[in-house]
mmCIF file of C-alpha atoms and ligand atoms in Angstrom:
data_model
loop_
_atom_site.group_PDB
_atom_site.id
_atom_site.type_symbol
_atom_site.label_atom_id
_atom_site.label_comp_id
_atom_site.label_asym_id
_atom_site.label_seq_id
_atom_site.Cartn_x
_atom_site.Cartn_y
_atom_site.Cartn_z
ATOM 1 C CA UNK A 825 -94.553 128.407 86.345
ATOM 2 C CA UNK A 826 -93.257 130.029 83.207
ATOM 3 C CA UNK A 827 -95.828 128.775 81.244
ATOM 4 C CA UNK A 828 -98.355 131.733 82.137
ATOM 5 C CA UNK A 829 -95.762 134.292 80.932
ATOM 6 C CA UNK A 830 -96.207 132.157 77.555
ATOM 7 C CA UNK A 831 -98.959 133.571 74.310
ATOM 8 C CA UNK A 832 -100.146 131.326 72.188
ATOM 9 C CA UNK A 833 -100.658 132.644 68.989
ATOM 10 C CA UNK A 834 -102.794 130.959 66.583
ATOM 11 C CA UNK A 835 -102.081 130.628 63.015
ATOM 12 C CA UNK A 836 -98.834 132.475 63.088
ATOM 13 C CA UNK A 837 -96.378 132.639 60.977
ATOM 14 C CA UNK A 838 -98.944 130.127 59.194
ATOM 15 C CA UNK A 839 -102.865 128.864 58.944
ATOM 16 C CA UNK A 840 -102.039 126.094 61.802
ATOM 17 C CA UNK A 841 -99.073 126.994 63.832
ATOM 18 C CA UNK A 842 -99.918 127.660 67.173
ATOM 19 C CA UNK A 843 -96.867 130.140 68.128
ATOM 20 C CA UNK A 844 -95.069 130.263 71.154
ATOM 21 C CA UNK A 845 -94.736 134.161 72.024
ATOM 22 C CA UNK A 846 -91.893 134.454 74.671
ATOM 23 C CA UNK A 847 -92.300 138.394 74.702
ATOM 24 C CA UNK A 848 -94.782 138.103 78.152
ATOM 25 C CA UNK A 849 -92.256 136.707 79.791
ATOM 26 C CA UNK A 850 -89.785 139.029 78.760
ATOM 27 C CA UNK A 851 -91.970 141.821 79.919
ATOM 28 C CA UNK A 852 -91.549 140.741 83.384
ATOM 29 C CA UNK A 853 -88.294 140.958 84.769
ATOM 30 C CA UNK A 854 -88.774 138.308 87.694
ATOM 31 C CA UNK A 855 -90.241 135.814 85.099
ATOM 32 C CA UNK A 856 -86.787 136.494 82.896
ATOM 33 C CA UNK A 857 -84.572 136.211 85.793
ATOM 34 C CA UNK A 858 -86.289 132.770 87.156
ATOM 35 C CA UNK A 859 -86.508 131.584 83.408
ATOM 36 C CA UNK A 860 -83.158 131.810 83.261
ATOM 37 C CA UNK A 861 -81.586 131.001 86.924
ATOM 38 C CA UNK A 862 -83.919 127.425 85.792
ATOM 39 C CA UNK A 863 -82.069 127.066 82.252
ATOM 40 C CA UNK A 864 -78.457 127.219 84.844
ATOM 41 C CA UNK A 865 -80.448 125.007 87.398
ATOM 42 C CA UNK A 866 -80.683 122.004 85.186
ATOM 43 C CA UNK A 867 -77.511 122.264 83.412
ATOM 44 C CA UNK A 868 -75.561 123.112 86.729
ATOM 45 C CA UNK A 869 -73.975 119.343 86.413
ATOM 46 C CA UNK A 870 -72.353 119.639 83.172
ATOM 47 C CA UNK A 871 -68.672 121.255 83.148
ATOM 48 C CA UNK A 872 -68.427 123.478 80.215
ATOM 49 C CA UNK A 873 -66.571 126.082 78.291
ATOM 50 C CA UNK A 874 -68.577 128.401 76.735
ATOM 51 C CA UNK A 875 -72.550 128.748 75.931
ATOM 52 C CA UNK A 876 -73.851 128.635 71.747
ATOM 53 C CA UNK A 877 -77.216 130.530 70.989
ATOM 54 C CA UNK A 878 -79.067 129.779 67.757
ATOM 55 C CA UNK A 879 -80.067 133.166 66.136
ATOM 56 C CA UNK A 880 -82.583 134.812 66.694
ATOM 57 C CA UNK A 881 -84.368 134.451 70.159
ATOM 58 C CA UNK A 882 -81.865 131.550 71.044
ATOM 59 C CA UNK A 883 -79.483 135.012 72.043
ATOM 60 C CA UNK A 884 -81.873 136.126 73.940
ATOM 61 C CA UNK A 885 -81.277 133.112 76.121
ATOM 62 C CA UNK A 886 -78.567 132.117 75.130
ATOM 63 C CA UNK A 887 -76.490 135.556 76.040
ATOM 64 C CA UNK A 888 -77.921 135.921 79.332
ATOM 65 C CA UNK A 889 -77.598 132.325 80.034
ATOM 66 C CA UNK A 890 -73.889 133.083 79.559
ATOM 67 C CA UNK A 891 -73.660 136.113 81.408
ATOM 68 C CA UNK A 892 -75.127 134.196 84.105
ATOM 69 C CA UNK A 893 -72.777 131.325 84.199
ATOM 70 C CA UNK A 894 -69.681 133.672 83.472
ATOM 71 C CA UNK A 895 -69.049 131.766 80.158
ATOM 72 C CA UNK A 896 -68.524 133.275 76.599
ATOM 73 C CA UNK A 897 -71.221 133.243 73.931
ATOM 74 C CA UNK A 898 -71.128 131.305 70.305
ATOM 75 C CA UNK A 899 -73.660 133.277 68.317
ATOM 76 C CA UNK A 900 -74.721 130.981 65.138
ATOM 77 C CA UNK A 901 -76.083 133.085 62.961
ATOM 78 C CA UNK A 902 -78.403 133.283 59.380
ATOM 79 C CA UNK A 903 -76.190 133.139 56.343
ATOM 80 C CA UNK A 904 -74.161 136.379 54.959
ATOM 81 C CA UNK A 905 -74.332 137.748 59.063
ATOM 82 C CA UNK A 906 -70.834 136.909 60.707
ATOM 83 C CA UNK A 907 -68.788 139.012 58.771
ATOM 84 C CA UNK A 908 -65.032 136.311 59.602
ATOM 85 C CA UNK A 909 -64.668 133.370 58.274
ATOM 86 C CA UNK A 910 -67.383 130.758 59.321
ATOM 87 C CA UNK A 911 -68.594 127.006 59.051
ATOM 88 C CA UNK A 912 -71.979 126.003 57.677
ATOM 89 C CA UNK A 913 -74.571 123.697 57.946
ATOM 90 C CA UNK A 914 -78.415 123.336 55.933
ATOM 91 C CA UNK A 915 -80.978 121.621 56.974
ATOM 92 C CA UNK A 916 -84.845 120.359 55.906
ATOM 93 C CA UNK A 917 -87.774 122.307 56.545
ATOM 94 C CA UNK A 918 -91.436 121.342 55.313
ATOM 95 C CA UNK A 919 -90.866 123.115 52.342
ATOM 96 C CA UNK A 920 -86.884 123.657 51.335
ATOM 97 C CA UNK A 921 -84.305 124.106 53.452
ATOM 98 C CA UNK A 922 -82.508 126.557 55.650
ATOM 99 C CA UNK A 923 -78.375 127.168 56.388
ATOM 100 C CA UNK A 924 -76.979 128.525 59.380
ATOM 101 C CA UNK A 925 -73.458 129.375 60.435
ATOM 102 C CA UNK A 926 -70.765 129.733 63.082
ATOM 103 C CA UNK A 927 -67.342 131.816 63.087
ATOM 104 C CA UNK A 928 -65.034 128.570 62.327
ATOM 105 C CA UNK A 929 -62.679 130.033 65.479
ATOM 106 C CA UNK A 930 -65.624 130.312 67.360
ATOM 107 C CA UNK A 931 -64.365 127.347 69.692
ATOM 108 C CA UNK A 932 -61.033 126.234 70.719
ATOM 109 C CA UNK A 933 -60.451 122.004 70.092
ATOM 110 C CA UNK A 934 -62.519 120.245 72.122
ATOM 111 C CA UNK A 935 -64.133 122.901 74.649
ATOM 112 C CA UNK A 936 -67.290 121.568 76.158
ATOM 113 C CA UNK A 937 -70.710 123.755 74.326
ATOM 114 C CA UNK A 938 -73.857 124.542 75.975
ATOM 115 C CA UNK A 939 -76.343 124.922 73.122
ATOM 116 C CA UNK A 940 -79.432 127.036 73.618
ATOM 117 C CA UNK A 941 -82.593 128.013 71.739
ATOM 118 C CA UNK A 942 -86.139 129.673 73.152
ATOM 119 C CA UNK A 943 -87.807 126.810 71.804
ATOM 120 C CA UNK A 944 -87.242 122.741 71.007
ATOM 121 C CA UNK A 945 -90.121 121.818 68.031
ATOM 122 C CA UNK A 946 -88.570 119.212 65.361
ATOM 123 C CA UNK A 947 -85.456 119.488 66.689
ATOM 124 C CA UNK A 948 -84.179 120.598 63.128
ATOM 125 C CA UNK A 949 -82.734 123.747 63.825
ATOM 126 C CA UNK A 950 -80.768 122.123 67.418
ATOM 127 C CA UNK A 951 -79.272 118.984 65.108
ATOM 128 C CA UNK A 952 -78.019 121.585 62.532
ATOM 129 C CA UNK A 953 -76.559 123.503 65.540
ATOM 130 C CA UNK A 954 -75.076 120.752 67.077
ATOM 131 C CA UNK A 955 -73.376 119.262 63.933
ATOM 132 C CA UNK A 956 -71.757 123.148 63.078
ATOM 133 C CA UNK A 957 -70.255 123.405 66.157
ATOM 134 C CA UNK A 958 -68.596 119.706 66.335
ATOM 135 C CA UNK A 959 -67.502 120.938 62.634
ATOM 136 C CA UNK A 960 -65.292 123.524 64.248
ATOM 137 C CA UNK A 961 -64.123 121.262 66.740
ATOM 138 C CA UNK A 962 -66.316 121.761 69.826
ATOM 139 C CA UNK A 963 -68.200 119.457 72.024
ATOM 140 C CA UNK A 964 -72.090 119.806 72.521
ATOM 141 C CA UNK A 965 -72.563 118.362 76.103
ATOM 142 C CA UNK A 966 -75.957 119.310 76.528
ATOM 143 C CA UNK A 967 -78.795 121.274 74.922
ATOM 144 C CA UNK A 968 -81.408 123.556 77.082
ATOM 145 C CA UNK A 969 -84.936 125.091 75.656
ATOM 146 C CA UNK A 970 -87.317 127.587 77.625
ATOM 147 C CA UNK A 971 -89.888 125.220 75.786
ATOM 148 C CA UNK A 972 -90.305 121.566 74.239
ATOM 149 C CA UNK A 973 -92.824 120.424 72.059
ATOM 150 C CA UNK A 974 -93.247 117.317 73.145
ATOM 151 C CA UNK A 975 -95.661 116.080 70.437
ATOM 152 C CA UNK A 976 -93.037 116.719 67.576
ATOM 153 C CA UNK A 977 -90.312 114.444 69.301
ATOM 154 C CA UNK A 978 -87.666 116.921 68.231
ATOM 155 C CA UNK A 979 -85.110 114.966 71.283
ATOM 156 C CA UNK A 980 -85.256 112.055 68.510
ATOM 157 C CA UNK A 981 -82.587 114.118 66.537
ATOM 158 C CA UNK A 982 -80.682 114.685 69.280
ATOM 159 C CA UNK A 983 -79.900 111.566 70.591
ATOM 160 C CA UNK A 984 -76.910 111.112 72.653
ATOM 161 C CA UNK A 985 -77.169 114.550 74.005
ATOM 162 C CA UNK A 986 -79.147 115.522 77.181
ATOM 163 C CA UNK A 987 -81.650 117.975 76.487
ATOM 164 C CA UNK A 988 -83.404 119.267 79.374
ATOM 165 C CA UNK A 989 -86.576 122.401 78.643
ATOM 166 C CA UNK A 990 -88.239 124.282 81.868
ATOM 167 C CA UNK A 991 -91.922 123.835 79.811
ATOM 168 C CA UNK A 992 -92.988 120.823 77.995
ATOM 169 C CA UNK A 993 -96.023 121.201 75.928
ATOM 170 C CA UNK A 994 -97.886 117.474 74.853
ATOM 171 C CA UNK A 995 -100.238 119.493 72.133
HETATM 172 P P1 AMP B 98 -87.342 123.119 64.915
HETATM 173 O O1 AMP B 98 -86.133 123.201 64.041
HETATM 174 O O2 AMP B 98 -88.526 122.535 64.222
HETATM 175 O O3 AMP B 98 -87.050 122.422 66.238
HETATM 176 O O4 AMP B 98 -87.797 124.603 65.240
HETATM 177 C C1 AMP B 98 -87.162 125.322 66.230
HETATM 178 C C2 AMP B 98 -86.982 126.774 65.850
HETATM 179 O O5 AMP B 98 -88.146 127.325 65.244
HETATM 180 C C3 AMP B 98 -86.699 127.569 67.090
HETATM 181 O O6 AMP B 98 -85.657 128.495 66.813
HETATM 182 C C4 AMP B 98 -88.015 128.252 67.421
HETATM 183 O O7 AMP B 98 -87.793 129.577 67.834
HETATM 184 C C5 AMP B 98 -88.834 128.196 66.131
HETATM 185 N N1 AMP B 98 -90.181 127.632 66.339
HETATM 186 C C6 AMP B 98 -90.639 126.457 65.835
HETATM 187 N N2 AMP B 98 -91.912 126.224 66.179
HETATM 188 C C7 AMP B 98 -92.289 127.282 66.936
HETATM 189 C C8 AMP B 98 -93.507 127.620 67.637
HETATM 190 N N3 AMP B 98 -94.598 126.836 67.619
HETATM 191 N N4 AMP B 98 -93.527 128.772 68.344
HETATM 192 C C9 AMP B 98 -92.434 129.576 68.387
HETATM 193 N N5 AMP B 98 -91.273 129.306 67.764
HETATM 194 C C10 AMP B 98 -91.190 128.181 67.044
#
């Protein structure tokens, strides 16, 4: 059960946001290493080339997942961080929007991507992600979460991909 290595913090970053505080469970090693060793566990059917982590704790995840796997890592990244020459895609948040971006040789044509963030909650952030890296040519085959929050049907944006999370969360 990796949800009792999960905080809830209320009213963070906001009045109303009940945040998801992964740092317990990265506090305690076996709760890390089973975290992970599930992300590979439900993913184990897909063939694929390399693993794509959404900055910031989706590296966290992302990089071991990896590691793990013995497959290379897409970092996307906050604008003005990759320093080559990159792809980018915005999308809508409650109030503005937000960009993120991807090395543009990141992936070779058509190599099969693994895309991986800490948490699924409108599913905003994973669609952006997704659309990037079929912009430089890859192929998102699946998408894994440590958590979903079920309640904000972020999978809606992501249909036609599997998504798969170890902890689902209905409030
Ligand atoms: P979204 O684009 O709405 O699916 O939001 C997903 C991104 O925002 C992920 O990178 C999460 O790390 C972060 N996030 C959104 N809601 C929460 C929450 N309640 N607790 C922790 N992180 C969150």
């Amino acid at each position: 059960m990796i949800e009792r290595h999960i905080r809830d913090v209320p009213d963070f970053p906001k009045p109303g946001i009940v945040f998801k505080d992964i740092t317990p469970l990265l506090q305690d090693p076996k709760a890390f290493q089973r975290s992970i060793e599930g992300m590979a566990g439900r993913v184990a059917d897909f063939e694929i080339d390399a693993v794509c982590g959404i900055e910031s704790r989706g590296f966290i995840f992302g990089a071991a997942l990896a590691a793990h796997l013995g497959k290379s890592f897409i970092p996307i990244r906050k604008p003005g961080k990759l320093p080559w020459r990159t792809a980018t895609e915005s999308y809508e948040l409650e109030y503005g929007t937000d960009t993120i971006e991807v090395h543009t040789d990141a992936v070779e044509e058509g190599q099969r991507v693994l895309m991986v963030d800490d948490l699924l909650a409108t599913g905003g952030t994973m669609e952006a992600g997704v659309k990037l890296i079929r912009k430089i040519g890859g192929d998102p085959v699946a998408c894994v979460f440590l958590i979903e929050l079920d309640f904000l049907k972020g999978r809606n944006k992501l249909r036609g991909i599997p998504v798969h999370a170890l902890a689902r969360y209905d409030q």
